[in-house]
CSV table of C-alpha atoms and ligand atoms in Angstrom, one decimal:
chain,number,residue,atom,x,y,z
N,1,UNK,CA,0.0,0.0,0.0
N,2,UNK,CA,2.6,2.6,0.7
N,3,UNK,CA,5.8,1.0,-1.1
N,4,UNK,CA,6.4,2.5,-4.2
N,5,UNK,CA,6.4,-0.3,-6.8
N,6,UNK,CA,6.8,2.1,-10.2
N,7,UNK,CA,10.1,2.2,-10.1
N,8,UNK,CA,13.1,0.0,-8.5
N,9,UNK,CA,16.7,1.6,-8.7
N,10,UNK,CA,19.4,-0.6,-7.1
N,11,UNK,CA,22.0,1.1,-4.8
N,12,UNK,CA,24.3,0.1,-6.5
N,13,UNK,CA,23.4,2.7,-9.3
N,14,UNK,CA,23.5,5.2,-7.1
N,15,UNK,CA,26.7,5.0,-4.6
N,16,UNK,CA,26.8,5.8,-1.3
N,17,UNK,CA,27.3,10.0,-1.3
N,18,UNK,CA,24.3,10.2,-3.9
N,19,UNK,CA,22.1,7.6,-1.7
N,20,UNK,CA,22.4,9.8,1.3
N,21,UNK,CA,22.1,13.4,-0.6
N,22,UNK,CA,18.5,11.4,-2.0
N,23,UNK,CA,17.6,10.2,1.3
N,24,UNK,CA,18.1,13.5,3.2
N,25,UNK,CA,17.5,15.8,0.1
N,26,UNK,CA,14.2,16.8,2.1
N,27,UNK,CA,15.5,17.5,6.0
N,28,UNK,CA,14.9,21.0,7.0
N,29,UNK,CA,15.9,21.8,10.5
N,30,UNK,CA,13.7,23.6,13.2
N,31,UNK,CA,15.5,22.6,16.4
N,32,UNK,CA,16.9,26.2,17.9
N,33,UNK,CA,19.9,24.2,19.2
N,34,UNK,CA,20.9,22.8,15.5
N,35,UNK,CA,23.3,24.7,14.7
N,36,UNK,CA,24.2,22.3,11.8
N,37,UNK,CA,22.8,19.4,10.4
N,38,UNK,CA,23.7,17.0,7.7
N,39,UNK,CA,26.4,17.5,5.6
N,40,UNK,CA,29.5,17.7,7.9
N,41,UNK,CA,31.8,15.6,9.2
N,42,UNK,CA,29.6,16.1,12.4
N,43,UNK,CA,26.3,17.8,13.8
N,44,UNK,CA,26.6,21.0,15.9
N,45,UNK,CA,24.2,21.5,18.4
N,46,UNK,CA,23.6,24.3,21.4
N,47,UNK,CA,22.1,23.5,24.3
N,48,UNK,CA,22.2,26.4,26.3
N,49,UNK,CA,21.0,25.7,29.7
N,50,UNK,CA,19.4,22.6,29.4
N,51,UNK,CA,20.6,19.0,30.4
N,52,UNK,CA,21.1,17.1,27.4
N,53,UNK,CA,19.5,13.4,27.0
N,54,UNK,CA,21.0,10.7,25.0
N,55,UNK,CA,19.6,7.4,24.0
N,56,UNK,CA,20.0,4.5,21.4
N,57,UNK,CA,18.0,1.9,19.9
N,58,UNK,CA,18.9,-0.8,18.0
N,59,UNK,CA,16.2,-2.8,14.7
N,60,UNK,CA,17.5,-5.4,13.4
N,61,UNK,CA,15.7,-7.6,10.6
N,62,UNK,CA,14.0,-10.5,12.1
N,63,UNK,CA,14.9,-10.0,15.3
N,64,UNK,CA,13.3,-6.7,16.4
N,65,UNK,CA,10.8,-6.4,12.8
N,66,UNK,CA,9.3,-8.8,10.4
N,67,UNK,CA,8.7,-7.0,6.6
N,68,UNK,CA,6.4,-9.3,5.8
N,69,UNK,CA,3.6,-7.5,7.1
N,70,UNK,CA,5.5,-4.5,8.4
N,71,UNK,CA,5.3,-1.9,5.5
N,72,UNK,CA,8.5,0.0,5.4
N,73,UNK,CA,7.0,3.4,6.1
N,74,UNK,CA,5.9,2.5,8.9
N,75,UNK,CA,9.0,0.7,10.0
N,76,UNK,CA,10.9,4.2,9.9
N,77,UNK,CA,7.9,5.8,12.0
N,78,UNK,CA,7.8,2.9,14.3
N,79,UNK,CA,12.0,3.0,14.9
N,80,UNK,CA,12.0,6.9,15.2
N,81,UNK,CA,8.7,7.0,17.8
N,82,UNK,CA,10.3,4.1,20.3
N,83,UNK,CA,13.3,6.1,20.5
N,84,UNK,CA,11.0,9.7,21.1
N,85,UNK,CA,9.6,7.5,23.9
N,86,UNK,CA,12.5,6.9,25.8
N,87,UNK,CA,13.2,10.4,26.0
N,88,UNK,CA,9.6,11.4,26.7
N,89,UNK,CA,9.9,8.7,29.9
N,90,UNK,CA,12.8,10.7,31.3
N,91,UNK,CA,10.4,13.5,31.4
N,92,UNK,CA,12.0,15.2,28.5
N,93,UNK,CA,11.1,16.9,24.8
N,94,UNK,CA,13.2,15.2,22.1
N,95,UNK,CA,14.9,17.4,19.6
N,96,UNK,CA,17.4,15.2,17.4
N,97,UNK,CA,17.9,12.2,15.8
N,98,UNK,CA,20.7,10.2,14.0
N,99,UNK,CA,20.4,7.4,12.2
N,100,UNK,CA,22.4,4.3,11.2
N,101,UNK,CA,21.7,2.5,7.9
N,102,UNK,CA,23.0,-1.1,7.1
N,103,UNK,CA,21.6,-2.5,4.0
N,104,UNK,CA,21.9,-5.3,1.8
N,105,UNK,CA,21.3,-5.1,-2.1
N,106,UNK,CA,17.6,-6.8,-1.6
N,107,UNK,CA,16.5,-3.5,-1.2
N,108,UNK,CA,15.9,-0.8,-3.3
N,109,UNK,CA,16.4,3.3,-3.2
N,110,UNK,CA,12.8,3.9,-3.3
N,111,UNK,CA,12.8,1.2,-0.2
N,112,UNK,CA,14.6,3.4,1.3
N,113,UNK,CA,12.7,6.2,0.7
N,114,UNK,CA,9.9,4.7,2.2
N,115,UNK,CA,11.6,4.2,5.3
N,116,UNK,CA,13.0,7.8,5.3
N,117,UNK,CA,9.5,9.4,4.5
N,118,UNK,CA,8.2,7.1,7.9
N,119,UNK,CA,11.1,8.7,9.8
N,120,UNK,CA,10.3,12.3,8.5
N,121,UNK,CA,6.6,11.9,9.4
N,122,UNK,CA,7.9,11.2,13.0
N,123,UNK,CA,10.0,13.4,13.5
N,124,UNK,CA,7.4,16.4,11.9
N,125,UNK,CA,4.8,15.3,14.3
N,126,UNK,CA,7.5,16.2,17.7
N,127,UNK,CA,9.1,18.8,15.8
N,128,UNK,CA,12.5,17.0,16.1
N,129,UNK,CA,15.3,17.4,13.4
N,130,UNK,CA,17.2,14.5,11.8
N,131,UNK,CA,21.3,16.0,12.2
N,132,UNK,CA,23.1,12.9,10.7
N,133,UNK,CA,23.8,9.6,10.4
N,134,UNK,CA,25.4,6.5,8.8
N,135,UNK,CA,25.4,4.4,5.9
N,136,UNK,CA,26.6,1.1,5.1
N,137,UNK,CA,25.9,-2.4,3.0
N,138,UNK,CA,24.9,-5.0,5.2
N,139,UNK,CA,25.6,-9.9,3.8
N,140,UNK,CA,22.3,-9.9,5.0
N,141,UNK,CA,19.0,-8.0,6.2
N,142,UNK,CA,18.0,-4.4,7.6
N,143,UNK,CA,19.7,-3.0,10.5
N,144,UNK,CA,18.5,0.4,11.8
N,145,UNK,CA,20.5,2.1,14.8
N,146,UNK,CA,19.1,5.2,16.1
N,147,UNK,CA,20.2,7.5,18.7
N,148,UNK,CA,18.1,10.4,19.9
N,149,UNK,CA,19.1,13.6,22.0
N,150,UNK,CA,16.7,15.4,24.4
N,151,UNK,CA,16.8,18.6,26.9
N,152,UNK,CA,15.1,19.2,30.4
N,153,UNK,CA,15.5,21.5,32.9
N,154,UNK,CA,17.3,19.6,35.6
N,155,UNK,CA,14.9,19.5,38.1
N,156,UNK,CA,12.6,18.5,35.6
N,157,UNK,CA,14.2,15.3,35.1
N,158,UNK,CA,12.7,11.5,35.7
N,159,UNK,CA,14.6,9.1,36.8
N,160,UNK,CA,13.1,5.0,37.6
N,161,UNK,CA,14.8,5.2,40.8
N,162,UNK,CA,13.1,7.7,42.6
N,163,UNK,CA,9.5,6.3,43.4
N,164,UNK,CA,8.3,6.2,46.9
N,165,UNK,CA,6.4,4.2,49.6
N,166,UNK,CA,2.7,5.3,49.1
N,167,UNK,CA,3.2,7.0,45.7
N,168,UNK,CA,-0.1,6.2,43.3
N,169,UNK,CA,1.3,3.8,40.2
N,170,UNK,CA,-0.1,5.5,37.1
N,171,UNK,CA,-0.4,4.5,33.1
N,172,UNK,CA,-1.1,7.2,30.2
N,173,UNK,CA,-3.4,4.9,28.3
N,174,UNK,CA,-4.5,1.2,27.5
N,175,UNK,CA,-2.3,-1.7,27.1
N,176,UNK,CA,-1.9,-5.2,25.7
N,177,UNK,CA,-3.2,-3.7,22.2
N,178,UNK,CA,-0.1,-3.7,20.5
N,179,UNK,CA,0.3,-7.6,21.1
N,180,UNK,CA,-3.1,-8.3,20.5
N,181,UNK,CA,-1.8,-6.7,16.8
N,182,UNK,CA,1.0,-8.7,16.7
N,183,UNK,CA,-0.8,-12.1,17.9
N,184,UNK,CA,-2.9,-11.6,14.3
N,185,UNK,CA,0.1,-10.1,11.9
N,186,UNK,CA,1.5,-14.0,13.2
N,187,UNK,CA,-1.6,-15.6,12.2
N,188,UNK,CA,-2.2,-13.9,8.9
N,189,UNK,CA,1.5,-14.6,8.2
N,190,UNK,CA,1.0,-18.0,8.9
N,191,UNK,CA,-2.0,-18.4,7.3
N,192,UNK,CA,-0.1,-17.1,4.1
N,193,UNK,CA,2.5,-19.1,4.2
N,194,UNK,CA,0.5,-22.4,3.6
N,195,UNK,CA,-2.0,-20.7,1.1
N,196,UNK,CA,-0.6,-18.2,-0.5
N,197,UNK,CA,-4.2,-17.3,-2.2
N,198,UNK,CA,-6.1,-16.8,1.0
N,199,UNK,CA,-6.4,-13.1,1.4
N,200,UNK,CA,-5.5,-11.5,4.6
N,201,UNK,CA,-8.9,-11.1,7.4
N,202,UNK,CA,-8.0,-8.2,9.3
N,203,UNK,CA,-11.5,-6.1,9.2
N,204,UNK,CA,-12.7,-4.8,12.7
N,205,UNK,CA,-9.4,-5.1,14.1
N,206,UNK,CA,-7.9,-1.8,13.2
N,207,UNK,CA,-7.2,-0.4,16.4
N,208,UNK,CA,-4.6,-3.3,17.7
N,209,UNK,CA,-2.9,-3.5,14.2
N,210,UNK,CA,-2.2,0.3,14.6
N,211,UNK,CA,-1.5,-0.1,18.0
N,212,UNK,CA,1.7,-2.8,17.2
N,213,UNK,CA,2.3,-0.5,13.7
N,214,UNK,CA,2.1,2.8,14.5
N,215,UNK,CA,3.2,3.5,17.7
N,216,UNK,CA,2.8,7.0,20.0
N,217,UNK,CA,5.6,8.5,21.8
N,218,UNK,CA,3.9,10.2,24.6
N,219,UNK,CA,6.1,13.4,24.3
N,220,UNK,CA,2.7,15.3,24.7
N,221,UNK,CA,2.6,13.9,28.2
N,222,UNK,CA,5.6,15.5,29.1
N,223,UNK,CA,3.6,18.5,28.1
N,224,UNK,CA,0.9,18.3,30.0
N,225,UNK,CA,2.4,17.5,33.1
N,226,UNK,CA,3.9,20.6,32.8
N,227,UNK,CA,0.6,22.1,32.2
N,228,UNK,CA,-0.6,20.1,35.2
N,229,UNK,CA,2.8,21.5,37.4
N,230,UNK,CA,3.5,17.5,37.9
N,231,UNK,CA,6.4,16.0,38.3
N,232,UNK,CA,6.2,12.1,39.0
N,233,UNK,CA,8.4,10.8,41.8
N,234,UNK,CA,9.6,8.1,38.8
N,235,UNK,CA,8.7,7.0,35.1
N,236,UNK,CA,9.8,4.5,32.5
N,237,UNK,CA,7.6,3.5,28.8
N,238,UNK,CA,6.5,0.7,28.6
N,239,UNK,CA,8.2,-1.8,26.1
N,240,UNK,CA,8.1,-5.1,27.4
N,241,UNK,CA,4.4,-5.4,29.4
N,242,UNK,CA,3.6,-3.9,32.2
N,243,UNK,CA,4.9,-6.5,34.4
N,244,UNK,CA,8.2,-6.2,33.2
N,245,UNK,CA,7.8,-2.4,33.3
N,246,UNK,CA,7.0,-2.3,37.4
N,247,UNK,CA,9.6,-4.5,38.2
N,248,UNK,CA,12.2,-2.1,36.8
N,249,UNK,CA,10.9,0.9,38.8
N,250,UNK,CA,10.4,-1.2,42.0
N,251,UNK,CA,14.0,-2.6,41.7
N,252,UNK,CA,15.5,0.3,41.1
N,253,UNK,CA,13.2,2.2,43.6
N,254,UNK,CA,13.9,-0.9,45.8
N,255,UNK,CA,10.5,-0.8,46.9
N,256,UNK,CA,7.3,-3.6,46.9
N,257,UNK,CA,3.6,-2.9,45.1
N,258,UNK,CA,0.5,-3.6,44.9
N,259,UNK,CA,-1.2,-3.4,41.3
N,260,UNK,CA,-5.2,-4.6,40.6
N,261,UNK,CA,-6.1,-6.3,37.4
N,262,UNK,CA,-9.6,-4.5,37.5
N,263,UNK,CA,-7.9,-0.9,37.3
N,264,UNK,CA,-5.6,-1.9,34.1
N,265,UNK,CA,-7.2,0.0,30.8
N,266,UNK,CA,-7.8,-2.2,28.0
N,267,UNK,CA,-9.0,-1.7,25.2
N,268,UNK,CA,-12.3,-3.8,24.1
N,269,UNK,CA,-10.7,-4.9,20.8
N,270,UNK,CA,-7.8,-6.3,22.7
N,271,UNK,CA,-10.2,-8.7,24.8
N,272,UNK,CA,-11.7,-9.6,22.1
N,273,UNK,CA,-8.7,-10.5,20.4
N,274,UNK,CA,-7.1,-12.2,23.3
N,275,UNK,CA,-10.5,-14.4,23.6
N,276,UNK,CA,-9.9,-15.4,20.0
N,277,UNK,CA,-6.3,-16.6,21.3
N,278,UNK,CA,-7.2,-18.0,24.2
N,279,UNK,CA,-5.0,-16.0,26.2
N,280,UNK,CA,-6.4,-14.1,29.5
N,281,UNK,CA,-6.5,-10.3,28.3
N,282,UNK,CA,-4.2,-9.1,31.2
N,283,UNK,CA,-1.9,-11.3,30.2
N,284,UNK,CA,-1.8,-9.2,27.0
N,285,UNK,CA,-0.8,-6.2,29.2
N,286,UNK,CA,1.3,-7.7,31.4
N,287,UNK,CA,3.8,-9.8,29.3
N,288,UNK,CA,2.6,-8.1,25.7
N,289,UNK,CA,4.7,-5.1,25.5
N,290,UNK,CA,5.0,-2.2,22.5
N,291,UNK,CA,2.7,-0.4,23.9
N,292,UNK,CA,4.7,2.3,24.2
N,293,UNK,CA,2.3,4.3,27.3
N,294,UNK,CA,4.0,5.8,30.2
N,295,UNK,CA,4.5,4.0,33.4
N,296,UNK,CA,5.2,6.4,36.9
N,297,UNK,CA,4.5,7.0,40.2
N,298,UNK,CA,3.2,10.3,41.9
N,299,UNK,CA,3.2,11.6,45.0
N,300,UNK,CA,-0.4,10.8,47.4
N,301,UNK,CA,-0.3,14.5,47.9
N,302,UNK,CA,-0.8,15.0,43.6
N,303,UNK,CA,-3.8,12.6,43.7
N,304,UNK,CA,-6.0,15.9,43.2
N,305,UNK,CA,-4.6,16.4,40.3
N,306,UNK,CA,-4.8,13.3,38.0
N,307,UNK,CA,-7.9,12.2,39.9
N,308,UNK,CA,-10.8,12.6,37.2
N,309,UNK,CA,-8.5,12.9,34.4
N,310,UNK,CA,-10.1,10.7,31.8
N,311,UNK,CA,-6.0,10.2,30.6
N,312,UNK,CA,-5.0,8.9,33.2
N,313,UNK,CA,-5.4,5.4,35.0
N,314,UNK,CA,-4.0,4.8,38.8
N,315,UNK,CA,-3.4,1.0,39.0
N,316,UNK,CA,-2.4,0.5,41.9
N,317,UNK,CA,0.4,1.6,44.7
N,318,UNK,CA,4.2,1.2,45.4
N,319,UNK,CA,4.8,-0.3,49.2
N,320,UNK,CA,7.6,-0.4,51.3
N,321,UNK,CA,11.3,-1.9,50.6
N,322,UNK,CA,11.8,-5.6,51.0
N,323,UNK,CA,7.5,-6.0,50.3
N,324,UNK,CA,6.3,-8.4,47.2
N,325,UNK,CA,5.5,-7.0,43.5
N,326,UNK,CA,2.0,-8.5,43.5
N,327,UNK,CA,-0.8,-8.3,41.3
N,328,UNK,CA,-4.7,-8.5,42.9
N,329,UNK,CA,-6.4,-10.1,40.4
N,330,UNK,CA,-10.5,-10.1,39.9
N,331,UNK,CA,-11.5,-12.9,41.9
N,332,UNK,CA,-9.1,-11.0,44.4
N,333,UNK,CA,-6.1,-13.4,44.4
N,334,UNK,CA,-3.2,-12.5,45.2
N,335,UNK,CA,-0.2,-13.2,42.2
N,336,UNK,CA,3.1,-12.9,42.7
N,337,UNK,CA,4.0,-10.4,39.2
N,338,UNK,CA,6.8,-12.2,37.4
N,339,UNK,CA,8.6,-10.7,34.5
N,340,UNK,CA,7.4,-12.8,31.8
N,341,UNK,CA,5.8,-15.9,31.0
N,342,UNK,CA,2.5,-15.9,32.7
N,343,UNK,CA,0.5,-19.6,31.9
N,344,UNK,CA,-1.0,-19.3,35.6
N,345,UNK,CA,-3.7,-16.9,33.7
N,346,UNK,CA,-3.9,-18.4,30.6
N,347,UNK,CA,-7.7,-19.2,29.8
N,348,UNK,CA,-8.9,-22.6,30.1
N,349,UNK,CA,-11.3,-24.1,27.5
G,401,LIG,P1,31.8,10.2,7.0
G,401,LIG,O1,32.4,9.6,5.9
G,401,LIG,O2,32.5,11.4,7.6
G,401,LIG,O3,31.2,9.3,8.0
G,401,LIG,P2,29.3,10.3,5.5
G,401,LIG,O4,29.7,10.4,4.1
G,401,LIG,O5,29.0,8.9,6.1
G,401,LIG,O6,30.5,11.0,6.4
G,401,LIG,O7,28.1,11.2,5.9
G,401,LIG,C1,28.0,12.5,5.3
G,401,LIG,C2,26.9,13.3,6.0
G,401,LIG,O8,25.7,12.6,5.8
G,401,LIG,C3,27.1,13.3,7.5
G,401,LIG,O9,26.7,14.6,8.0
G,401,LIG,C4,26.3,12.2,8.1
G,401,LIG,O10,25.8,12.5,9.4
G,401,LIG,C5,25.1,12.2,7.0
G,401,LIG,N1,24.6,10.9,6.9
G,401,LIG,C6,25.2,9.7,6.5
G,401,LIG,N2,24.3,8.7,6.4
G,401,LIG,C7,23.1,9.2,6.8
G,401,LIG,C8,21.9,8.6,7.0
G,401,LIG,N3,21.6,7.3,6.8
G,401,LIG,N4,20.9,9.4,7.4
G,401,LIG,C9,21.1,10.7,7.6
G,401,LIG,N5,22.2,11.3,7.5
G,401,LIG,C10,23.3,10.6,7.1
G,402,LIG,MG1,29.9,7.9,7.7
């Protein structure tokens, strides 16, 4: 749908300096702190004030993506919006990105382009400049690296390791959707792959396939808890479920907590997907992951303030050091949260 199949240039037509003048021929900059973008040896950036945030992901091909129903626009979103997140978990506004290309001859320029033009729409939507970058053949597959820079005041700043006993444990919005999405990409693909003919059944689920596609950095969280004069006591996004996600803080808090299945937000598509799997729908949230929402703790003393807020969802409560990491669940068990691999909930027939 959104790769360009007029026309297919090889790279090898092209050479390296005229590949990356045609991938970046578009990037403006808007950032006041680039001082210079691509083109150099390096980027020059100004910072002024500001503490600077740095942070790196890593795609590879098969390990971290599958193109077989991953479009390659939305690849280039999807790898510029997980590395937004991270800084948007620190509490911070992202402002520049490099990129690392390593590419084998399977693909095309106008492959490419597609992957740039999912990276530009990114990076328009938070107003965050592409300075640079790296290009390179690869024996075998896509590789994308990208870092992304930040600022924050200091005090500003979020750190996992700074919850405390009592704070309310809060998420920016529903979760297990994204692997709900995945759990039918699988199925189509496997479905494919014995009967090529059979044509793809994805009607009604829209809102989990975008979920797992098209990710959100919550960068406009960062905003509004200005807005709100919020700062949580600690924060991390949440990549790898929920479970996984609450761990971190509480080990690195070094602090126990109490969550309850009944106050998790998910999304009625997602049930309904995870009925269709025969998996419990917490599960989904728990151990899912690629949900890229906001995980933190506030302050008892803030509960006025995200108290009513349709945005936000208080799940449960971080207790004192040495205390389990337990989920209640709704027939009010108690269960231990582990960081993955959860068959004590999976549905029975
Ligand atoms: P060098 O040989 O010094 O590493 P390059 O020829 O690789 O320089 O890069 C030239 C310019 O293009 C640099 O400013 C670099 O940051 C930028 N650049 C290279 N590859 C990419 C890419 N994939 N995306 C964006 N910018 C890139
Ligand atoms: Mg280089």
């Amino acid at each position: 749908m959104f790769e360009n199949r007029q026309k297919r240039t090889e790279l090898a037509e092209l050479g390296e300096f005229k590949l990356i003048n045609r991938l970046t021929k578009n990037i403006a900059n808007r950032q006041k702190s680039t001082i210079l973008g691509i083109g150099d040896d390096a980027a020059i950036l100004n910072f002024d004030q500001q503490q600077v945030l740095l942070s790196t992901d890593l795609l590879v091909e098969g390990v971290h993506f599958d193109l077989s129903y991953m479009p390659l626009k939305h690849l280039g979103y999807k790898a510029v919006m997980v590395n937004l997140s991270d800084i948007a978990a620190m509490n911070a506004i992202p402002t520049q990105i490099t990129v690392g290309l390593a590419v084998s001859n399977r693909f095309s320029v106008e492959a490419l382009e597609e992957i740039y033009a999912g990276m530009q729409l990114a990076c328009d939507k938070h107003q965050v400049d592409l300075v640079g970058g790296d290009t390179t053949s690869s024996t075998s597959g896509l590789i994308l690296a990208i870092s992304v820079l930040g600022t924050a005041n200091p005090k500003d700043i979020v750190k996992r390791s700074t919850a405390k006993q009592g704070d309310l444990i809060v998420v920016s919005g529903d979760l297990g959707a994204a692997y709900a999405g995945l759990l039918l990409f699988e199925r189509e693909k496997a479905i494919f792959a014995k009967d090529p003919t059979i044509q793809p059944d994805l009607a009604g689920y829209e809102y989990v396939l975008e979920r797992q596609m098209l990710p959100e950095a919550r960068v406009d969280m960062v905003h509004r808890f200005k807005e709100m004069d919020l700062i949580p006591t600690s924060m991390i996004d949440i990549s790898d479920g929920l479970a996984s996600e609450i761990i971190h803080l509480c080990e690195d808090s070094l602090l126990g907590c109490t969550i309850y299945e009944e106050k998790i937000p998910i999304d009625p598509q997602t049930v309904t997907v995870a009925d269709l799997f025969k998996i419990h729908p917490v599960t989904c949230a728990l151990n899912g992951g690629e949900d890229y929402e906001l995980l933190f703790t506030v302050s008892q003393k803030d509960f006025e303030k995200i108290n009513g807020q349709g945005e936000f969802y208080i799940i449960g409560h971080m207790n004192e050091t040495g205390s389990e990491r337990t989920l209640i669940t709704n027939a009010n068990e108690s269960i231990p949260l582990t960081a993955q691999g959860w068959d004590g909930m999976k549905k029975k027939d």
